[in-house]
């Protein structure tokens, strides 16, 4: 099983800016357009989470947003999925620590980063409605 030290070595190997919050969590800060991607070591899994935007207040806008991200989940997300946490749209993923390797770790970070960048233009209209 991978350790916290293994995860930190993956972050260093990727060369992304990050901060260790001291509670088994790292936050990637400003890598390729993604701010504050949290990576939490919670054995037996490693959990990835990034807040995308606050949910719109208008019910019709919420329905349109939900339909949009469900489509993304079905067609475009390789790692992780969009979900709702409190009043925010987030992307989350979890990887098993038992067989975690660098390529899987990097693919997850890259896919979440790509999803945020690629979906930004289609989701930005919901930010204005929040």
PDB file of C-alpha atoms in Angstrom:
ATOM      1  CA  UNK A   1       0.000   0.000   0.000  1.00  0.00           C
ATOM      2  CA  UNK A   2       1.255   3.455  -0.879  1.00  0.00           C
ATOM      3  CA  UNK A   3       2.089   5.891   1.896  1.00  0.00           C
ATOM      4  CA  UNK A   4       1.734   9.646   2.320  1.00  0.00           C
ATOM      5  CA  UNK A   5       5.397   9.923   1.373  1.00  0.00           C
ATOM      6  CA  UNK A   6       4.695   8.140  -1.921  1.00  0.00           C
ATOM      7  CA  UNK A   7       1.902  10.594  -2.720  1.00  0.00           C
ATOM      8  CA  UNK A   8       4.125  13.566  -1.930  1.00  0.00           C
ATOM      9  CA  UNK A   9       6.865  12.116  -4.140  1.00  0.00           C
ATOM     10  CA  UNK A  10       4.332  11.864  -6.998  1.00  0.00           C
ATOM     11  CA  UNK A  11       3.458  15.539  -6.553  1.00  0.00           C
ATOM     12  CA  UNK A  12       7.141  16.498  -6.598  1.00  0.00           C
ATOM     13  CA  UNK A  13       7.761  14.305  -9.646  1.00  0.00           C
ATOM     14  CA  UNK A  14       4.901  16.028 -11.504  1.00  0.00           C
ATOM     15  CA  UNK A  15       6.421  19.419 -10.714  1.00  0.00           C
ATOM     16  CA  UNK A  16       3.077  20.988  -9.801  1.00  0.00           C
ATOM     17  CA  UNK A  17       2.878  23.732  -7.171  1.00  0.00           C
ATOM     18  CA  UNK A  18       1.295  22.339  -4.012  1.00  0.00           C
ATOM     19  CA  UNK A  19       0.934  22.935  -0.294  1.00  0.00           C
ATOM     20  CA  UNK A  20       0.851  20.340   2.467  1.00  0.00           C
ATOM     21  CA  UNK A  21      -1.980  21.319   4.803  1.00  0.00           C
ATOM     22  CA  UNK A  22      -0.649  19.044   7.535  1.00  0.00           C
ATOM     23  CA  UNK A  23      -3.801  16.931   7.876  1.00  0.00           C
ATOM     24  CA  UNK A  24      -3.044  14.211   5.307  1.00  0.00           C
ATOM     25  CA  UNK A  25      -4.114  16.612   2.567  1.00  0.00           C
ATOM     26  CA  UNK A  26      -2.243  18.402  -0.175  1.00  0.00           C
ATOM     27  CA  UNK A  27      -3.605  21.250  -2.261  1.00  0.00           C
ATOM     28  CA  UNK A  28      -2.382  21.793  -5.806  1.00  0.00           C
ATOM     29  CA  UNK A  29      -2.227  25.544  -6.252  1.00  0.00           C
ATOM     30  CA  UNK A  30      -2.427  27.032  -9.717  1.00  0.00           C
ATOM     31  CA  UNK A  31      -1.429  24.182 -12.006  1.00  0.00           C
ATOM     32  CA  UNK A  32      -2.643  24.770 -15.579  1.00  0.00           C
ATOM     33  CA  UNK A  33      -5.725  26.711 -14.609  1.00  0.00           C
ATOM     34  CA  UNK A  34      -6.811  24.556 -11.661  1.00  0.00           C
ATOM     35  CA  UNK A  35      -6.804  26.294  -8.322  1.00  0.00           C
ATOM     36  CA  UNK A  36      -7.053  24.366  -5.097  1.00  0.00           C
ATOM     37  CA  UNK A  37      -7.323  20.728  -6.130  1.00  0.00           C
ATOM     38  CA  UNK A  38      -7.346  18.909  -2.804  1.00  0.00           C
ATOM     39  CA  UNK A  39      -5.814  15.452  -2.545  1.00  0.00           C
ATOM     40  CA  UNK A  40      -6.632  13.662   0.707  1.00  0.00           C
ATOM     41  CA  UNK A  41      -4.898  10.541   1.986  1.00  0.00           C
ATOM     42  CA  UNK A  42      -7.727   8.546   3.557  1.00  0.00           C
ATOM     43  CA  UNK A  43      -6.606   4.908   3.575  1.00  0.00           C
ATOM     44  CA  UNK A  44      -7.469   2.739   1.764  1.00  0.00           C
ATOM     45  CA  UNK A  45      -8.099   5.453  -0.854  1.00  0.00           C
ATOM     46  CA  UNK A  46      -6.649   8.693  -2.128  1.00  0.00           C
ATOM     47  CA  UNK A  47      -9.419  11.240  -2.723  1.00  0.00           C
ATOM     48  CA  UNK A  48      -9.197  14.071  -5.287  1.00  0.00           C
ATOM     49  CA  UNK A  49     -11.572  17.045  -5.168  1.00  0.00           C
ATOM     50  CA  UNK A  50     -11.792  20.409  -6.879  1.00  0.00           C
ATOM     51  CA  UNK A  51     -14.530  23.000  -6.499  1.00  0.00           C
ATOM     52  CA  UNK A  52     -15.697  24.114  -9.931  1.00  0.00           C
ATOM     53  CA  UNK A  53     -18.342  26.749  -9.173  1.00  0.00           C
ATOM     54  CA  UNK A  54     -21.180  27.665  -6.828  1.00  0.00           C
ATOM     55  CA  UNK A  55     -24.592  26.291  -7.797  1.00  0.00           C
ATOM     56  CA  UNK A  56     -26.960  28.760  -9.433  1.00  0.00           C
ATOM     57  CA  UNK A  57     -29.907  29.873  -7.334  1.00  0.00           C
ATOM     58  CA  UNK A  58     -32.461  29.758 -10.163  1.00  0.00           C
ATOM     59  CA  UNK A  59     -34.115  26.273 -10.337  1.00  0.00           C
ATOM     60  CA  UNK A  60     -34.215  26.285 -14.154  1.00  0.00           C
ATOM     61  CA  UNK A  61     -30.483  27.088 -14.285  1.00  0.00           C
ATOM     62  CA  UNK A  62     -29.790  24.271 -11.796  1.00  0.00           C
ATOM     63  CA  UNK A  63     -31.648  21.768 -13.982  1.00  0.00           C
ATOM     64  CA  UNK A  64     -29.705  22.892 -17.056  1.00  0.00           C
ATOM     65  CA  UNK A  65     -26.428  22.651 -15.118  1.00  0.00           C
ATOM     66  CA  UNK A  66     -27.274  19.149 -13.847  1.00  0.00           C
ATOM     67  CA  UNK A  67     -28.127  17.966 -17.366  1.00  0.00           C
ATOM     68  CA  UNK A  68     -24.886  19.448 -18.679  1.00  0.00           C
ATOM     69  CA  UNK A  69     -22.623  17.800 -16.101  1.00  0.00           C
ATOM     70  CA  UNK A  70     -24.440  14.457 -16.291  1.00  0.00           C
ATOM     71  CA  UNK A  71     -23.609  14.519 -19.993  1.00  0.00           C
ATOM     72  CA  UNK A  72     -19.983  15.292 -19.186  1.00  0.00           C
ATOM     73  CA  UNK A  73     -19.922  12.376 -16.725  1.00  0.00           C
ATOM     74  CA  UNK A  74     -21.309  10.002 -19.343  1.00  0.00           C
ATOM     75  CA  UNK A  75     -19.249  11.114 -22.341  1.00  0.00           C
ATOM     76  CA  UNK A  76     -16.139  13.038 -21.329  1.00  0.00           C
ATOM     77  CA  UNK A  77     -14.893  12.132 -17.850  1.00  0.00           C
ATOM     78  CA  UNK A  78     -12.257   9.399 -17.761  1.00  0.00           C
ATOM     79  CA  UNK A  79     -11.289   9.854 -14.118  1.00  0.00           C
ATOM     80  CA  UNK A  80     -13.731  11.166 -11.567  1.00  0.00           C
ATOM     81  CA  UNK A  81     -17.128  12.705 -11.943  1.00  0.00           C
ATOM     82  CA  UNK A  82     -19.011  15.899 -11.317  1.00  0.00           C
ATOM     83  CA  UNK A  83     -21.053  16.021  -8.147  1.00  0.00           C
ATOM     84  CA  UNK A  84     -22.646  18.392  -5.669  1.00  0.00           C
ATOM     85  CA  UNK A  85     -21.169  19.237  -2.291  1.00  0.00           C
ATOM     86  CA  UNK A  86     -23.137  21.708  -0.168  1.00  0.00           C
ATOM     87  CA  UNK A  87     -23.853  24.588  -2.587  1.00  0.00           C
ATOM     88  CA  UNK A  88     -21.037  23.862  -5.021  1.00  0.00           C
ATOM     89  CA  UNK A  89     -20.364  21.856  -8.145  1.00  0.00           C
ATOM     90  CA  UNK A  90     -17.248  19.731  -7.630  1.00  0.00           C
ATOM     91  CA  UNK A  91     -15.214  17.097  -9.427  1.00  0.00           C
ATOM     92  CA  UNK A  92     -14.161  14.152  -7.284  1.00  0.00           C
ATOM     93  CA  UNK A  93     -12.296  10.916  -7.772  1.00  0.00           C
ATOM     94  CA  UNK A  94     -10.848   8.227  -5.526  1.00  0.00           C
ATOM     95  CA  UNK A  95      -8.001   5.832  -6.227  1.00  0.00           C
ATOM     96  CA  UNK A  96      -7.129   2.694  -4.296  1.00  0.00           C
ATOM     97  CA  UNK A  97      -3.824   3.053  -2.459  1.00  0.00           C
ATOM     98  CA  UNK A  98      -3.140  -0.675  -2.673  1.00  0.00           C
ATOM     99  CA  UNK A  99      -1.980  -0.611  -6.315  1.00  0.00           C
ATOM    100  CA  UNK A 100      -1.552   3.110  -6.941  1.00  0.00           C
ATOM    101  CA  UNK A 101       1.276   4.007  -9.279  1.00  0.00           C
ATOM    102  CA  UNK A 102       2.602   7.295 -10.597  1.00  0.00           C
ATOM    103  CA  UNK A 103       0.963   6.964 -14.029  1.00  0.00           C
ATOM    104  CA  UNK A 104      -2.492   6.467 -12.498  1.00  0.00           C
ATOM    105  CA  UNK A 105      -1.951   9.396 -10.121  1.00  0.00           C
ATOM    106  CA  UNK A 106      -0.780  11.698 -12.914  1.00  0.00           C
ATOM    107  CA  UNK A 107      -3.605  10.616 -15.231  1.00  0.00           C
ATOM    108  CA  UNK A 108      -6.180  11.515 -12.578  1.00  0.00           C
ATOM    109  CA  UNK A 109      -4.685  14.950 -11.906  1.00  0.00           C
ATOM    110  CA  UNK A 110      -4.336  15.611 -15.641  1.00  0.00           C
ATOM    111  CA  UNK A 111      -7.876  14.464 -16.453  1.00  0.00           C
ATOM    112  CA  UNK A 112      -9.448  16.621 -13.753  1.00  0.00           C
ATOM    113  CA  UNK A 113      -7.331  19.577 -14.873  1.00  0.00           C
ATOM    114  CA  UNK A 114      -8.329  18.999 -18.499  1.00  0.00           C
ATOM    115  CA  UNK A 115     -12.018  18.683 -17.580  1.00  0.00           C
ATOM    116  CA  UNK A 116     -11.972  22.007 -15.733  1.00  0.00           C
ATOM    117  CA  UNK A 117     -10.212  23.731 -18.631  1.00  0.00           C
ATOM    118  CA  UNK A 118     -12.246  22.069 -21.389  1.00  0.00           C
ATOM    119  CA  UNK A 119     -15.639  22.504 -19.725  1.00  0.00           C
ATOM    120  CA  UNK A 120     -15.028  26.037 -18.493  1.00  0.00           C
ATOM    121  CA  UNK A 121     -16.634  27.824 -21.427  1.00  0.00           C
ATOM    122  CA  UNK A 122     -19.753  25.657 -21.245  1.00  0.00           C
ATOM    123  CA  UNK A 123     -20.046  26.016 -17.462  1.00  0.00           C
ATOM    124  CA  UNK A 124     -19.094  29.682 -17.098  1.00  0.00           C
ATOM    125  CA  UNK A 125     -22.631  30.840 -17.878  1.00  0.00           C
ATOM    126  CA  UNK A 126     -23.800  29.101 -14.683  1.00  0.00           C
ATOM    127  CA  UNK A 127     -21.268  31.037 -12.605  1.00  0.00           C
ATOM    128  CA  UNK A 128     -23.035  34.278 -13.515  1.00  0.00           C
ATOM    129  CA  UNK A 129     -26.340  32.778 -12.355  1.00  0.00           C
ATOM    130  CA  UNK A 130     -24.969  31.787  -8.939  1.00  0.00           C
TER     131      UNK A 130
END
